[in-house]
Amino acid sequence: MRRVVSLAVLVSIVLGMSLLIVLSGQSFYPSENLRWLAVVYLNTTYNPYLPDFTVWSPESVTAIVWDYRGLDTLYETTVFYLAIIAGLALGRGVKRLNQKPTDESGLSPIVKTVTKITGPMILAVAASIGLHGHLTPGGGFQGGATAAVVPVVFIVVFSSFYLLWKGVSSQRMLTLRSAGLIGIGLTSIALFLAGLLLGLPSYVFQNIDKTTSPLSMPYDVHGALLSGTLWWFNLFEFLAVSSGFTLAFIILMTPEAEEKW
Amino acid sequence: MSLDLLIYAVGAAASLMSVVAVYLALVERDLVKAVIYSAIQSVFYSLLFYLFMSPDIVLVYLPVAGGVLPALLLVLISKTERFERE
C-alpha cells in the first residue's frame, strides 16, 4: 500500500513538472522543421549531382558516424576495445573448466530446440542490421550488439561449456576482435596509403573523391550500393563488437577450475 | 495532425510507465526482479526513441539494454547475493 501511495506521488510530481514545462513553452518537441546543419547533411549524404561532396549512402546517420565524424567513432571503438581488455585483465591467470556438456545440462529439450531455430535467425537479423547499415537504419555496432545476444542465450539454454566445446573459445574471439580493429584501422588509411603510392593528394578517413583529391573508394559493385568505406567499417565493427561482447560473456560465465596446489 | 497527437500521447504514456518501472526497480529488494524492472524501463525507452524518429538508437538500445546488460547483471547477481539487506 505504501508503495502504491509513493508511486502515485512520484507520478503526479513528474506529471506536474511536465505540465509546468509545457505551459512555460520550454519543452522540446521533435518537429518536421529541420535545422540548417541537418539540411546540409541530408542534401549531401546521397546526392549524385554533387559527386565531390556526397557519401553515396541513403542512411545519413551511418554517413555521419563513419564519414563526417569517422575519427570520433574510431576512438569510441578504441574505448570499447580497452574496456574489454580491462575486463580480460581482471580474469587473467584464472584457469577455466572445460567439460563436455551432457544432455542433462542446461534447460529442457523444448527450449533447446527452439533456441537452435531462433539462434541462426537472430544472427541473420544481426547480419542484415550490420551489413545494410549504409542503406537502412543500423550499422556495425547495432548489428554486433544484436549478434552478441546469441552466445548469451546459448550459454544459458545449453550450458556454460557449450560454446567452448563448439570451438568458440576466448582466444579465438580475441583474435577475431583484433582482426576487426585492424580492419577498421586499415580501411581508414587505405586511400591515404594509395595516395602515397600513386603520388596523389589524399586524406586519412577519406571515403569518396574530393575536389582536392581524385582518389575514391568504389561506391557500388555491379549496381549494389556499398557507399565506399562505410560497408567495410560496418563489417569490421560488426566483427569487433560481436566478438568483444561474446568474449566478455565467456569470461564471466565459465566457472573457474578448482585451484590445485 | 491526429497522428502527431497519437505519437505524443503514446510517448507520454511510455515515459510515465518508464518512471513507474524505475521506481519499482529502485525499491525492489529482490535484485533479479529489479533487473527485470530495469529491462522493462529500457523497452519503454526504446519505444520512445522509435516514436521520436531515431531508429538507429533503437537498434542498439534494444539488444544492449534489453538483452546484454540484464544478462550481465544477472551473472553478477548469481555470483553474489540475490536479496538486498538493510
Short mmCIF file of C-alpha atoms in Angstrom, two decimals, chain B residues 9-86:
data_model
loop_
_atom_site.label_atom_id
_atom_site.label_comp_id
_atom_site.label_asym_id
_atom_site.label_seq_id
_atom_site.Cartn_x
_atom_site.Cartn_y
_atom_site.Cartn_z
CA ALA B 9 0.14 10.50 -26.36
CA VAL B 10 1.86 7.11 -26.69
CA GLY B 11 5.21 8.78 -25.96
CA ALA B 12 3.83 10.43 -22.81
CA ALA B 13 2.33 7.11 -21.66
CA ALA B 14 5.61 5.27 -22.33
CA SER B 15 7.69 7.82 -20.45
CA LEU B 16 5.28 7.73 -17.47
CA MET B 17 5.40 3.92 -17.41
CA SER B 18 9.20 4.08 -17.52
CA VAL B 19 9.11 6.30 -14.39
CA VAL B 20 6.97 3.65 -12.69
CA ALA B 21 9.40 0.89 -13.76
CA VAL B 22 12.38 2.88 -12.45
CA TYR B 23 10.64 3.41 -9.10
CA LEU B 24 9.82 -0.31 -8.81
CA ALA B 25 13.40 -1.22 -9.73
CA LEU B 26 14.72 1.13 -7.04
CA VAL B 27 12.52 -0.09 -4.15
CA GLU B 28 12.63 -3.79 -5.07
CA ARG B 29 14.68 -5.87 -2.61
CA ASP B 30 14.88 -8.90 -4.89
CA LEU B 31 17.70 -7.91 -7.25
CA VAL B 32 16.58 -10.30 -10.02
CA LYS B 33 13.16 -8.61 -10.11
CA ALA B 34 14.91 -5.22 -10.04
CA VAL B 35 16.89 -6.17 -13.16
CA ILE B 36 13.65 -7.20 -14.88
CA TYR B 37 12.00 -3.88 -13.98
CA SER B 38 15.02 -2.05 -15.35
CA ALA B 39 14.76 -4.05 -18.59
CA ILE B 40 11.05 -3.05 -18.80
CA GLN B 41 12.09 0.59 -18.42
CA SER B 42 14.57 0.07 -21.29
CA VAL B 43 11.82 -1.30 -23.51
CA PHE B 44 9.69 1.80 -22.84
CA TYR B 45 12.71 3.98 -23.65
CA SER B 46 13.30 2.21 -26.93
CA LEU B 47 9.62 2.76 -27.79
CA LEU B 48 10.21 6.46 -27.09
CA PHE B 49 13.32 6.51 -29.29
CA TYR B 50 11.33 4.87 -32.08
CA LEU B 51 8.44 7.33 -31.78
CA PHE B 52 10.82 10.29 -31.78
CA MET B 53 12.41 9.19 -35.05
CA SER B 54 15.73 7.70 -34.04
CA PRO B 55 15.57 4.08 -35.27
CA ASP B 56 19.38 3.77 -35.16
CA ILE B 57 19.35 4.28 -31.39
CA VAL B 58 16.50 1.76 -31.02
CA LEU B 59 18.54 -0.89 -32.81
CA VAL B 60 21.46 -0.53 -30.41
CA TYR B 61 19.34 0.13 -27.31
CA LEU B 62 17.12 -2.96 -27.59
CA PRO B 63 19.86 -5.64 -27.64
CA VAL B 64 22.15 -3.83 -25.18
CA ALA B 65 19.61 -2.65 -22.60
CA GLY B 66 17.11 -5.46 -23.13
CA GLY B 67 19.44 -8.44 -23.58
CA VAL B 68 23.12 -7.93 -22.86
CA LEU B 69 23.02 -5.64 -19.82
CA PRO B 70 20.35 -7.62 -17.86
CA ALA B 71 22.27 -10.83 -18.64
CA LEU B 72 25.48 -9.24 -17.33
CA LEU B 73 23.74 -8.05 -14.15
CA LEU B 74 22.11 -11.46 -13.63
CA VAL B 75 25.53 -13.13 -13.90
CA LEU B 76 26.93 -10.71 -11.33
CA ILE B 77 23.94 -11.30 -9.01
CA SER B 78 24.39 -15.06 -9.33
CA LYS B 79 27.98 -14.62 -8.14
CA THR B 80 26.93 -12.56 -5.08
CA GLU B 81 23.64 -12.40 -3.15
CA ARG B 82 20.17 -12.23 -4.59
CA PHE B 83 18.44 -10.23 -1.85
CA GLU B 84 19.36 -6.75 -0.75
CA ARG B 85 19.71 -6.34 3.01
CA GLU B 86 19.05 -3.36 5.26
#
